[in-house]
mmCIF file with all atom_site columns, C-alpha atoms in Angstrom:
data_model
loop_
_atom_site.group_PDB
_atom_site.id
_atom_site.type_symbol
_atom_site.label_atom_id
_atom_site.label_alt_id
_atom_site.label_comp_id
_atom_site.label_asym_id
_atom_site.label_entity_id
_atom_site.label_seq_id
_atom_site.pdbx_PDB_ins_code
_atom_site.Cartn_x
_atom_site.Cartn_y
_atom_site.Cartn_z
_atom_site.occupancy
_atom_site.B_iso_or_equiv
_atom_site.pdbx_formal_charge
_atom_site.auth_seq_id
_atom_site.auth_comp_id
_atom_site.auth_asym_id
_atom_site.auth_atom_id
_atom_site.pdbx_PDB_model_num
ATOM 1   C CA . MET A 1 1   ? -27.497 66.244 -208.488 1.00 0.00 ? 1485 MET A CA 1
ATOM 2   C CA . VAL A 1 2   ? -23.697 65.780 -210.065 1.00 0.00 ? 1486 VAL A CA 1
ATOM 3   C CA . SER A 1 3   ? -23.359 63.373 -212.061 1.00 0.00 ? 1487 SER A CA 1
ATOM 4   C CA . GLY A 1 4   ? -20.308 62.031 -214.418 1.00 0.00 ? 1488 GLY A CA 1
ATOM 5   C CA . PRO A 1 5   ? -17.516 59.721 -215.148 1.00 0.00 ? 1489 PRO A CA 1
ATOM 6   C CA . GLY A 1 6   ? -15.430 60.386 -212.123 1.00 0.00 ? 1490 GLY A CA 1
ATOM 7   C CA . VAL A 1 7   ? -18.196 61.950 -209.553 1.00 0.00 ? 1491 VAL A CA 1
ATOM 8   C CA . GLY A 1 8   ? -18.851 59.310 -206.529 1.00 0.00 ? 1492 GLY A CA 1
ATOM 9   C CA . ARG A 1 9   ? -15.290 57.067 -207.059 1.00 0.00 ? 1493 ARG A CA 1
ATOM 10  C CA . GLN A 1 10  ? -12.566 57.353 -204.289 1.00 0.00 ? 1494 GLN A CA 1
ATOM 11  C CA . PRO A 1 11  ? -9.573  58.961 -205.511 1.00 0.00 ? 1495 PRO A CA 1
ATOM 12  C CA . LYS A 1 12  ? -6.968  56.528 -206.633 1.00 0.00 ? 1496 LYS A CA 1
ATOM 13  C CA . VAL A 1 13  ? -3.720  56.499 -204.502 1.00 0.00 ? 1497 VAL A CA 1
ATOM 14  C CA . CYS A 1 14  ? -0.696  56.016 -205.595 1.00 0.00 ? 1498 CYS A CA 1
ATOM 15  C CA . ARG A 1 15  ? 1.757   54.316 -203.577 1.00 0.00 ? 1499 ARG A CA 1
ATOM 16  C CA . LYS A 1 16  ? 5.739   53.313 -204.057 1.00 0.00 ? 1500 LYS A CA 1
ATOM 17  C CA . THR A 1 17  ? 5.800   49.824 -205.162 1.00 0.00 ? 1501 THR A CA 1
ATOM 18  C CA . PHE A 1 18  ? 9.699   49.104 -205.830 1.00 0.00 ? 1502 PHE A CA 1
ATOM 19  C CA . SER A 1 19  ? 12.924  51.059 -205.287 1.00 0.00 ? 1503 SER A CA 1
ATOM 20  C CA . THR A 1 20  ? 15.701  50.782 -207.454 1.00 0.00 ? 1504 THR A CA 1
ATOM 21  C CA . PRO A 1 21  ? 19.380  49.745 -206.232 1.00 0.00 ? 1505 PRO A CA 1
ATOM 22  C CA . ARG A 1 22  ? 21.865  52.337 -204.711 1.00 0.00 ? 1506 ARG A CA 1
ATOM 23  C CA . ARG A 1 23  ? 24.409  51.069 -206.986 1.00 0.00 ? 1507 ARG A CA 1
ATOM 24  C CA . PRO A 1 24  ? 23.344  50.040 -210.254 1.00 0.00 ? 1508 PRO A CA 1
ATOM 25  C CA . PHE A 1 25  ? 26.445  48.507 -211.979 1.00 0.00 ? 1509 PHE A CA 1
ATOM 26  C CA . GLU A 1 26  ? 27.150  45.450 -209.073 1.00 0.00 ? 1510 GLU A CA 1
ATOM 27  C CA . LYS A 1 27  ? 28.052  42.476 -211.177 1.00 0.00 ? 1511 LYS A CA 1
ATOM 28  C CA . GLU A 1 28  ? 26.788  40.289 -208.060 1.00 0.00 ? 1512 GLU A CA 1
ATOM 29  C CA . ARG A 1 29  ? 23.617  41.569 -208.146 1.00 0.00 ? 1513 ARG A CA 1
ATOM 30  C CA . LEU A 1 30  ? 23.036  42.218 -211.637 1.00 0.00 ? 1514 LEU A CA 1
ATOM 31  C CA . ASP A 1 31  ? 23.979  38.190 -212.095 1.00 0.00 ? 1515 ASP A CA 1
ATOM 32  C CA . GLN A 1 32  ? 21.488  37.265 -208.782 1.00 0.00 ? 1516 GLN A CA 1
ATOM 33  C CA . GLU A 1 33  ? 18.757  39.409 -210.871 1.00 0.00 ? 1517 GLU A CA 1
ATOM 34  C CA . LEU A 1 34  ? 19.546  37.732 -214.524 1.00 0.00 ? 1518 LEU A CA 1
ATOM 35  C CA . LYS A 1 35  ? 19.208  34.169 -212.549 1.00 0.00 ? 1519 LYS A CA 1
ATOM 36  C CA . TYR A 1 36  ? 15.614  35.088 -211.030 1.00 0.00 ? 1520 TYR A CA 1
ATOM 37  C CA . ILE A 1 37  ? 14.406  36.358 -214.207 1.00 0.00 ? 1521 ILE A CA 1
ATOM 38  C CA . GLY A 1 38  ? 15.579  33.044 -216.103 1.00 0.00 ? 1522 GLY A CA 1
ATOM 39  C CA . GLU A 1 39  ? 14.338  31.047 -213.379 1.00 0.00 ? 1523 GLU A CA 1
ATOM 40  C CA . PHE A 1 40  ? 10.931  32.191 -212.509 1.00 0.00 ? 1524 PHE A CA 1
ATOM 41  C CA . GLY A 1 41  ? 10.052  33.495 -216.127 1.00 0.00 ? 1525 GLY A CA 1
ATOM 42  C CA . LEU A 1 42  ? 9.624   37.471 -215.039 1.00 0.00 ? 1526 LEU A CA 1
ATOM 43  C CA . ARG A 1 43  ? 9.183   40.318 -217.331 1.00 0.00 ? 1527 ARG A CA 1
ATOM 44  C CA . CYS A 1 44  ? 11.672  42.658 -216.020 1.00 0.00 ? 1528 CYS A CA 1
ATOM 45  C CA . LYS A 1 45  ? 13.984  43.786 -213.239 1.00 0.00 ? 1529 LYS A CA 1
ATOM 46  C CA . ARG A 1 46  ? 11.050  45.899 -211.938 1.00 0.00 ? 1530 ARG A CA 1
ATOM 47  C CA . GLU A 1 47  ? 9.570   42.604 -210.741 1.00 0.00 ? 1531 GLU A CA 1
ATOM 48  C CA . VAL A 1 48  ? 12.428  41.718 -209.067 1.00 0.00 ? 1532 VAL A CA 1
ATOM 49  C CA . TYR A 1 49  ? 12.787  45.000 -207.509 1.00 0.00 ? 1533 TYR A CA 1
ATOM 50  C CA . ARG A 1 50  ? 9.136   44.945 -206.181 1.00 0.00 ? 1534 ARG A CA 1
ATOM 51  C CA . VAL A 1 51  ? 9.100   41.787 -204.242 1.00 0.00 ? 1535 VAL A CA 1
ATOM 52  C CA . LYS A 1 52  ? 12.768  42.944 -202.446 1.00 0.00 ? 1536 LYS A CA 1
ATOM 53  C CA . TYR A 1 53  ? 10.872  46.139 -201.595 1.00 0.00 ? 1537 TYR A CA 1
ATOM 54  C CA . THR A 1 54  ? 7.838   44.411 -200.062 1.00 0.00 ? 1538 THR A CA 1
ATOM 55  C CA . LEU A 1 55  ? 10.394  41.957 -198.482 1.00 0.00 ? 1539 LEU A CA 1
ATOM 56  C CA . ALA A 1 56  ? 12.123  44.925 -197.229 1.00 0.00 ? 1540 ALA A CA 1
ATOM 57  C CA . LYS A 1 57  ? 9.258   46.222 -195.390 1.00 0.00 ? 1541 LYS A CA 1
ATOM 58  C CA . ILE A 1 58  ? 8.338   42.984 -193.871 1.00 0.00 ? 1542 ILE A CA 1
ATOM 59  C CA . ARG A 1 59  ? 12.151  42.904 -192.296 1.00 0.00 ? 1543 ARG A CA 1
ATOM 60  C CA . LYS A 1 60  ? 12.028  46.103 -191.403 1.00 0.00 ? 1544 LYS A CA 1
ATOM 61  C CA . ALA A 1 61  ? 8.723   45.697 -189.389 1.00 0.00 ? 1545 ALA A CA 1
ATOM 62  C CA . ALA A 1 62  ? 10.001  42.519 -187.687 1.00 0.00 ? 1546 ALA A CA 1
ATOM 63  C CA . ARG A 1 63  ? 13.115  44.350 -186.424 1.00 0.00 ? 1547 ARG A CA 1
ATOM 64  C CA . THR A 1 64  ? 10.857  47.052 -185.023 1.00 0.00 ? 1548 THR A CA 1
ATOM 65  C CA . LEU A 1 65  ? 8.762   44.802 -183.286 1.00 0.00 ? 1549 LEU A CA 1
ATOM 66  C CA . LEU A 1 66  ? 12.198  42.538 -181.761 1.00 0.00 ? 1550 LEU A CA 1
ATOM 67  C CA . SER A 1 67  ? 13.538  45.991 -180.615 1.00 0.00 ? 1551 SER A CA 1
ATOM 68  C CA . LEU A 1 68  ? 10.277  46.032 -178.269 1.00 0.00 ? 1552 LEU A CA 1
ATOM 69  C CA . ASP A 1 69  ? 10.111  43.991 -174.939 1.00 0.00 ? 1553 ASP A CA 1
ATOM 70  C CA . GLU A 1 70  ? 8.718   40.227 -175.544 1.00 0.00 ? 1554 GLU A CA 1
ATOM 71  C CA . LYS A 1 71  ? 5.543   41.182 -173.382 1.00 0.00 ? 1555 LYS A CA 1
ATOM 72  C CA . ASP A 1 72  ? 5.035   44.146 -174.916 1.00 0.00 ? 1556 ASP A CA 1
ATOM 73  C CA . PRO A 1 73  ? 1.298   44.412 -176.216 1.00 0.00 ? 1557 PRO A CA 1
ATOM 74  C CA . LYS A 1 74  ? 2.040   45.823 -179.812 1.00 0.00 ? 1558 LYS A CA 1
ATOM 75  C CA . ARG A 1 75  ? 5.220   43.292 -180.339 1.00 0.00 ? 1559 ARG A CA 1
ATOM 76  C CA . LEU A 1 76  ? 2.425   40.464 -179.326 1.00 0.00 ? 1560 LEU A CA 1
ATOM 77  C CA . PHE A 1 77  ? -0.386  41.710 -181.385 1.00 0.00 ? 1561 PHE A CA 1
ATOM 78  C CA . GLU A 1 78  ? 1.396   43.041 -184.329 1.00 0.00 ? 1562 GLU A CA 1
ATOM 79  C CA . GLY A 1 79  ? 3.957   40.385 -184.533 1.00 0.00 ? 1563 GLY A CA 1
ATOM 80  C CA . ASN A 1 80  ? 1.414   37.238 -184.517 1.00 0.00 ? 1564 ASN A CA 1
ATOM 81  C CA . ALA A 1 81  ? -0.714  39.262 -186.931 1.00 0.00 ? 1565 ALA A CA 1
ATOM 82  C CA . LEU A 1 82  ? 2.529   39.435 -189.353 1.00 0.00 ? 1566 LEU A CA 1
ATOM 83  C CA . LEU A 1 83  ? 3.365   35.981 -188.872 1.00 0.00 ? 1567 LEU A CA 1
ATOM 84  C CA . ARG A 1 84  ? 0.022   34.583 -189.422 1.00 0.00 ? 1568 ARG A CA 1
ATOM 85  C CA . ARG A 1 85  ? 0.036   36.278 -192.869 1.00 0.00 ? 1569 ARG A CA 1
ATOM 86  C CA . LEU A 1 86  ? 3.396   35.249 -194.075 1.00 0.00 ? 1570 LEU A CA 1
ATOM 87  C CA . VAL A 1 87  ? 2.046   31.514 -193.151 1.00 0.00 ? 1571 VAL A CA 1
ATOM 88  C CA . ARG A 1 88  ? -0.992  31.774 -194.978 1.00 0.00 ? 1572 ARG A CA 1
ATOM 89  C CA . ILE A 1 89  ? 0.806   32.785 -197.855 1.00 0.00 ? 1573 ILE A CA 1
ATOM 90  C CA . GLY A 1 90  ? 3.320   29.912 -197.462 1.00 0.00 ? 1574 GLY A CA 1
ATOM 91  C CA . VAL A 1 91  ? 6.256   31.994 -197.630 1.00 0.00 ? 1575 VAL A CA 1
ATOM 92  C CA . LEU A 1 92  ? 6.797   30.785 -193.902 1.00 0.00 ? 1576 LEU A CA 1
ATOM 93  C CA . ASP A 1 93  ? 6.664   27.548 -192.423 1.00 0.00 ? 1577 ASP A CA 1
ATOM 94  C CA . GLU A 1 94  ? 3.964   26.995 -189.171 1.00 0.00 ? 1578 GLU A CA 1
ATOM 95  C CA . ASP A 1 95  ? 7.151   25.596 -187.242 1.00 0.00 ? 1579 ASP A CA 1
ATOM 96  C CA . LYS A 1 96  ? 8.953   28.611 -187.846 1.00 0.00 ? 1580 LYS A CA 1
ATOM 97  C CA . MET A 1 97  ? 6.473   31.028 -186.248 1.00 0.00 ? 1581 MET A CA 1
ATOM 98  C CA . LYS A 1 98  ? 8.962   33.543 -184.785 1.00 0.00 ? 1582 LYS A CA 1
ATOM 99  C CA . LEU A 1 99  ? 10.139  37.153 -185.512 1.00 0.00 ? 1583 LEU A CA 1
ATOM 100 C CA . ASP A 1 100 ? 13.620  35.821 -185.730 1.00 0.00 ? 1584 ASP A CA 1
ATOM 101 C CA . PHE A 1 101 ? 12.880  33.543 -188.959 1.00 0.00 ? 1585 PHE A CA 1
ATOM 102 C CA . VAL A 1 102 ? 11.586  36.482 -190.737 1.00 0.00 ? 1586 VAL A CA 1
ATOM 103 C CA . LEU A 1 103 ? 14.888  38.079 -190.990 1.00 0.00 ? 1587 LEU A CA 1
ATOM 104 C CA . GLY A 1 104 ? 15.916  35.062 -192.868 1.00 0.00 ? 1588 GLY A CA 1
ATOM 105 C CA . LEU A 1 105 ? 13.025  34.953 -195.632 1.00 0.00 ? 1589 LEU A CA 1
ATOM 106 C CA . THR A 1 106 ? 14.446  35.649 -199.232 1.00 0.00 ? 1590 THR A CA 1
ATOM 107 C CA . PRO A 1 107 ? 13.223  36.835 -202.539 1.00 0.00 ? 1591 PRO A CA 1
ATOM 108 C CA . GLU A 1 108 ? 13.211  33.053 -203.789 1.00 0.00 ? 1592 GLU A CA 1
ATOM 109 C CA . ASP A 1 109 ? 10.475  32.413 -200.895 1.00 0.00 ? 1593 ASP A CA 1
ATOM 110 C CA . PHE A 1 110 ? 7.973   34.866 -202.794 1.00 0.00 ? 1594 PHE A CA 1
ATOM 111 C CA . PHE A 1 111 ? 8.865   33.828 -206.039 1.00 0.00 ? 1595 PHE A CA 1
ATOM 112 C CA . GLU A 1 112 ? 7.961   30.501 -205.442 1.00 0.00 ? 1596 GLU A CA 1
ATOM 113 C CA . ARG A 1 113 ? 4.227   31.344 -203.946 1.00 0.00 ? 1597 ARG A CA 1
ATOM 114 C CA . ARG A 1 114 ? 3.661   33.559 -207.389 1.00 0.00 ? 1598 ARG A CA 1
ATOM 115 C CA . LEU A 1 115 ? 0.940   31.912 -209.589 1.00 0.00 ? 1599 LEU A CA 1
ATOM 116 C CA . GLN A 1 116 ? 3.153   31.894 -212.599 1.00 0.00 ? 1600 GLN A CA 1
ATOM 117 C CA . THR A 1 117 ? 5.486   29.587 -210.823 1.00 0.00 ? 1601 THR A CA 1
ATOM 118 C CA . GLN A 1 118 ? 2.596   27.394 -209.122 1.00 0.00 ? 1602 GLN A CA 1
ATOM 119 C CA . VAL A 1 119 ? 0.644   26.901 -212.495 1.00 0.00 ? 1603 VAL A CA 1
ATOM 120 C CA . PHE A 1 120 ? 4.277   25.178 -213.966 1.00 0.00 ? 1604 PHE A CA 1
ATOM 121 C CA . LYS A 1 121 ? 4.876   23.350 -210.493 1.00 0.00 ? 1605 LYS A CA 1
ATOM 122 C CA . LEU A 1 122 ? 1.479   21.671 -211.068 1.00 0.00 ? 1606 LEU A CA 1
ATOM 123 C CA . GLY A 1 123 ? 2.264   20.810 -214.745 1.00 0.00 ? 1607 GLY A CA 1
ATOM 124 C CA . LEU A 1 124 ? -0.593  23.065 -216.205 1.00 0.00 ? 1608 LEU A CA 1
ATOM 125 C CA . ALA A 1 125 ? 2.208   24.529 -218.492 1.00 0.00 ? 1609 ALA A CA 1
ATOM 126 C CA . LYS A 1 126 ? 5.067   23.345 -220.369 1.00 0.00 ? 1610 LYS A CA 1
ATOM 127 C CA . SER A 1 127 ? 7.453   25.889 -219.443 1.00 0.00 ? 1611 SER A CA 1
ATOM 128 C CA . VAL A 1 128 ? 7.445   28.851 -216.859 1.00 0.00 ? 1612 VAL A CA 1
ATOM 129 C CA . HIS A 1 129 ? 7.180   31.016 -219.931 1.00 0.00 ? 1613 HIS A CA 1
ATOM 130 C CA . HIS A 1 130 ? 4.140   29.370 -221.093 1.00 0.00 ? 1614 HIS A CA 1
ATOM 131 C CA . ALA A 1 131 ? 2.702   29.567 -217.862 1.00 0.00 ? 1615 ALA A CA 1
ATOM 132 C CA . ARG A 1 132 ? 2.754   33.306 -217.887 1.00 0.00 ? 1616 ARG A CA 1
ATOM 133 C CA . VAL A 1 133 ? 1.224   33.130 -221.461 1.00 0.00 ? 1617 VAL A CA 1
ATOM 134 C CA . LEU A 1 134 ? -1.376  30.977 -220.153 1.00 0.00 ? 1618 LEU A CA 1
ATOM 135 C CA . ILE A 1 135 ? -2.433  33.276 -217.366 1.00 0.00 ? 1619 ILE A CA 1
ATOM 136 C CA . ARG A 1 136 ? -2.377  36.591 -219.438 1.00 0.00 ? 1620 ARG A CA 1
ATOM 137 C CA . HIS A 1 137 ? -4.657  34.843 -222.021 1.00 0.00 ? 1621 HIS A CA 1
ATOM 138 C CA . ARG A 1 138 ? -7.078  33.963 -219.059 1.00 0.00 ? 1622 ARG A CA 1
ATOM 139 C CA . HIS A 1 139 ? -6.821  30.448 -219.179 1.00 0.00 ? 1623 HIS A CA 1
ATOM 140 C CA . VAL A 1 140 ? -6.241  30.064 -215.339 1.00 0.00 ? 1624 VAL A CA 1
ATOM 141 C CA . ARG A 1 141 ? -8.570  30.270 -212.345 1.00 0.00 ? 1625 ARG A CA 1
ATOM 142 C CA . VAL A 1 142 ? -8.073  30.278 -208.546 1.00 0.00 ? 1626 VAL A CA 1
ATOM 143 C CA . ARG A 1 143 ? -11.136 28.718 -206.944 1.00 0.00 ? 1627 ARG A CA 1
ATOM 144 C CA . LYS A 1 144 ? -14.251 30.267 -208.983 1.00 0.00 ? 1628 LYS A CA 1
ATOM 145 C CA . GLN A 1 145 ? -12.142 33.348 -209.273 1.00 0.00 ? 1629 GLN A CA 1
ATOM 146 C CA . LEU A 1 146 ? -10.424 33.997 -212.873 1.00 0.00 ? 1630 LEU A CA 1
ATOM 147 C CA . VAL A 1 147 ? -6.690  35.633 -212.325 1.00 0.00 ? 1631 VAL A CA 1
ATOM 148 C CA . ASN A 1 148 ? -4.785  37.010 -215.210 1.00 0.00 ? 1632 ASN A CA 1
ATOM 149 C CA . ILE A 1 149 ? -2.196  38.500 -213.147 1.00 0.00 ? 1633 ILE A CA 1
ATOM 150 C CA . PRO A 1 150 ? 1.018   36.340 -212.995 1.00 0.00 ? 1634 PRO A CA 1
ATOM 151 C CA . SER A 1 151 ? 2.415   38.066 -209.768 1.00 0.00 ? 1635 SER A CA 1
ATOM 152 C CA . TYR A 1 152 ? -0.483  36.857 -208.056 1.00 0.00 ? 1636 TYR A CA 1
ATOM 153 C CA . ILE A 1 153 ? 0.602   35.392 -204.475 1.00 0.00 ? 1637 ILE A CA 1
ATOM 154 C CA . VAL A 1 154 ? -1.307  32.442 -204.271 1.00 0.00 ? 1638 VAL A CA 1
ATOM 155 C CA . ARG A 1 155 ? -2.170  31.314 -200.487 1.00 0.00 ? 1639 ARG A CA 1
ATOM 156 C CA . LEU A 1 156 ? -1.646  27.969 -198.992 1.00 0.00 ? 1640 LEU A CA 1
ATOM 157 C CA . ASP A 1 157 ? -5.458  27.054 -198.827 1.00 0.00 ? 1641 ASP A CA 1
ATOM 158 C CA . SER A 1 158 ? -5.979  28.357 -202.499 1.00 0.00 ? 1642 SER A CA 1
ATOM 159 C CA . GLN A 1 159 ? -2.883  26.150 -203.966 1.00 0.00 ? 1643 GLN A CA 1
ATOM 160 C CA . LYS A 1 160 ? -4.959  23.084 -204.556 1.00 0.00 ? 1644 LYS A CA 1
ATOM 161 C CA . HIS A 1 161 ? -7.663  24.940 -206.502 1.00 0.00 ? 1645 HIS A CA 1
ATOM 162 C CA . ILE A 1 162 ? -5.695  26.582 -209.483 1.00 0.00 ? 1646 ILE A CA 1
ATOM 163 C CA . ASP A 1 163 ? -7.119  24.858 -212.556 1.00 0.00 ? 1647 ASP A CA 1
ATOM 164 C CA . PHE A 1 164 ? -7.890  25.839 -216.081 1.00 0.00 ? 1648 PHE A CA 1
ATOM 165 C CA . SER A 1 165 ? -10.832 28.484 -216.558 1.00 0.00 ? 1649 SER A CA 1
ATOM 166 C CA . LEU A 1 166 ? -13.950 26.654 -217.452 1.00 0.00 ? 1650 LEU A CA 1
ATOM 167 C CA . ASN A 1 167 ? -14.524 28.939 -220.609 1.00 0.00 ? 1651 ASN A CA 1
ATOM 168 C CA . SER A 1 168 ? -11.125 28.152 -221.686 1.00 0.00 ? 1652 SER A CA 1
ATOM 169 C CA . PRO A 1 169 ? -10.389 25.672 -224.397 1.00 0.00 ? 1653 PRO A CA 1
ATOM 170 C CA . PHE A 1 170 ? -7.964  23.831 -221.668 1.00 0.00 ? 1654 PHE A CA 1
ATOM 171 C CA . GLY A 1 171 ? -10.728 23.634 -219.572 1.00 0.00 ? 1655 GLY A CA 1
ATOM 172 C CA . GLY A 1 172 ? -13.268 21.918 -221.551 1.00 0.00 ? 1656 GLY A CA 1
ATOM 173 C CA . GLY A 1 173 ? -14.716 25.275 -223.011 1.00 0.00 ? 1657 GLY A CA 1
ATOM 174 C CA . ARG A 1 174 ? -15.217 26.304 -226.193 1.00 0.00 ? 1658 ARG A CA 1
ATOM 175 C CA . PRO A 1 175 ? -12.577 25.848 -229.025 1.00 0.00 ? 1659 PRO A CA 1
ATOM 176 C CA . GLY A 1 176 ? -9.966  28.542 -229.975 1.00 0.00 ? 1660 GLY A CA 1
ATOM 177 C CA . ARG A 1 177 ? -10.341 30.668 -233.191 1.00 0.00 ? 1661 ARG A CA 1
ATOM 178 C CA . ASN A 1 178 ? -8.002  28.758 -235.174 1.00 0.00 ? 1662 ASN A CA 1
ATOM 179 C CA . LYS A 1 179 ? -9.407  25.454 -234.321 1.00 0.00 ? 1663 LYS A CA 1
ATOM 180 C CA . ARG A 1 180 ? -12.911 26.452 -235.283 1.00 0.00 ? 1664 ARG A CA 1
ATOM 181 C CA . ARG A 1 181 ? -11.497 27.933 -238.441 1.00 0.00 ? 1665 ARG A CA 1
ATOM 182 C CA . SER A 1 182 ? -9.905  24.379 -239.204 1.00 0.00 ? 1666 SER A CA 1
ATOM 183 C CA . GLU A 1 183 ? -12.669 22.693 -237.973 1.00 0.00 ? 1667 GLU A CA 1
ATOM 184 C CA . ALA A 1 184 ? -14.976 24.758 -240.579 1.00 0.00 ? 1668 ALA A CA 1
ATOM 185 C CA . ALA A 1 185 ? -12.528 24.423 -243.552 1.00 0.00 ? 1669 ALA A CA 1
ATOM 186 C CA . GLY A 1 186 ? -12.369 20.647 -242.856 1.00 0.00 ? 1670 GLY A CA 1
ATOM 187 C CA . LYS A 1 187 ? -16.183 20.700 -242.957 1.00 0.00 ? 1671 LYS A CA 1
ATOM 188 C CA . SER A 1 188 ? -16.560 22.704 -246.000 1.00 0.00 ? 1672 SER A CA 1
ATOM 189 C CA . GLY A 1 189 ? -13.579 21.657 -248.245 1.00 0.00 ? 1673 GLY A CA 1
ATOM 190 C CA . GLY A 1 190 ? -11.709 18.594 -246.928 1.00 0.00 ? 1674 GLY A CA 1
ATOM 191 C CA . GLY A 1 191 ? -14.610 16.328 -246.452 1.00 0.00 ? 1675 GLY A CA 1
ATOM 192 C CA . GLY A 1 192 ? -13.994 14.267 -249.483 1.00 0.00 ? 1676 GLY A CA 1
ATOM 193 C CA . GLY A 1 193 ? -10.311 13.990 -249.218 1.00 0.00 ? 1677 GLY A CA 1
ATOM 194 C CA . ALA A 1 194 ? -10.539 12.885 -245.584 1.00 0.00 ? 1678 ALA A CA 1
ATOM 195 C CA . ALA A 1 195 ? -13.403 10.165 -246.815 1.00 0.00 ? 1679 ALA A CA 1
ATOM 196 C CA . GLU A 1 196 ? -10.866 8.769  -249.304 1.00 0.00 ? 1680 GLU A CA 1
ATOM 197 C CA . ALA A 1 197 ? -7.937  8.706  -246.911 1.00 0.00 ? 1681 ALA A CA 1
ATOM 198 C CA . GLU A 1 198 ? -10.182 6.726  -244.631 1.00 0.00 ? 1682 GLU A CA 1
ATOM 199 C CA . ALA A 1 199 ? -10.796 4.194  -247.815 1.00 0.00 ? 1683 ALA A CA 1
ATOM 200 C CA . GLU A 1 200 ? -7.218  3.871  -248.577 1.00 0.00 ? 1684 GLU A CA 1
ATOM 201 C CA . ASP A 1 201 ? -6.688  3.052  -245.163 1.00 0.00 ? 1685 ASP A CA 1
ATOM 202 C CA . ASP A 1 202 ? -9.066  -0.005 -244.967 1.00 0.00 ? 1686 ASP A CA 1
ATOM 203 C CA . GLU A 1 203 ? -7.818  -1.207 -247.977 1.00 0.00 ? 1687 GLU A CA 1
#
């Protein structure tokens, strides 16, 4: 029997996840990308390109289905599946479940559904950048699953289950390293000083 670190695993499939713009120095697009990065706390332009690439694929699928007859089985089946998926992740409203509305989607609709944006809007973080730090430091969970991916797309049914991790200091878990260190220093060296300060306050 052959054994080893790579035996029995499925080969990793590398797919294209983003595409760079054809014209790299368009002022309007550059300004818009900087606005996205500042508003939603993105790390780099690649995060913008990734969302635009995903949106382009969805719009392309919608245009292909719209070119078919309304009663075509492929349009009925694949169109409903596409619309249900977009409604499930909160990008499309339930009263707009038509392929025509898919063509009107914008990158902002997808940025709003990122875990980073949702953590900030729920008030768990002081800013959108603080939200990214909390997620990367493994302080945030969705339902019972700890998620440390800021670009994680939150479904509508999971939105109300975003909270601090049970092991996180913010969620009632063990205090952090610096807090433990300061508590230990207070117990060992600063006990007398604290008692004297309390006595002075009582006087």
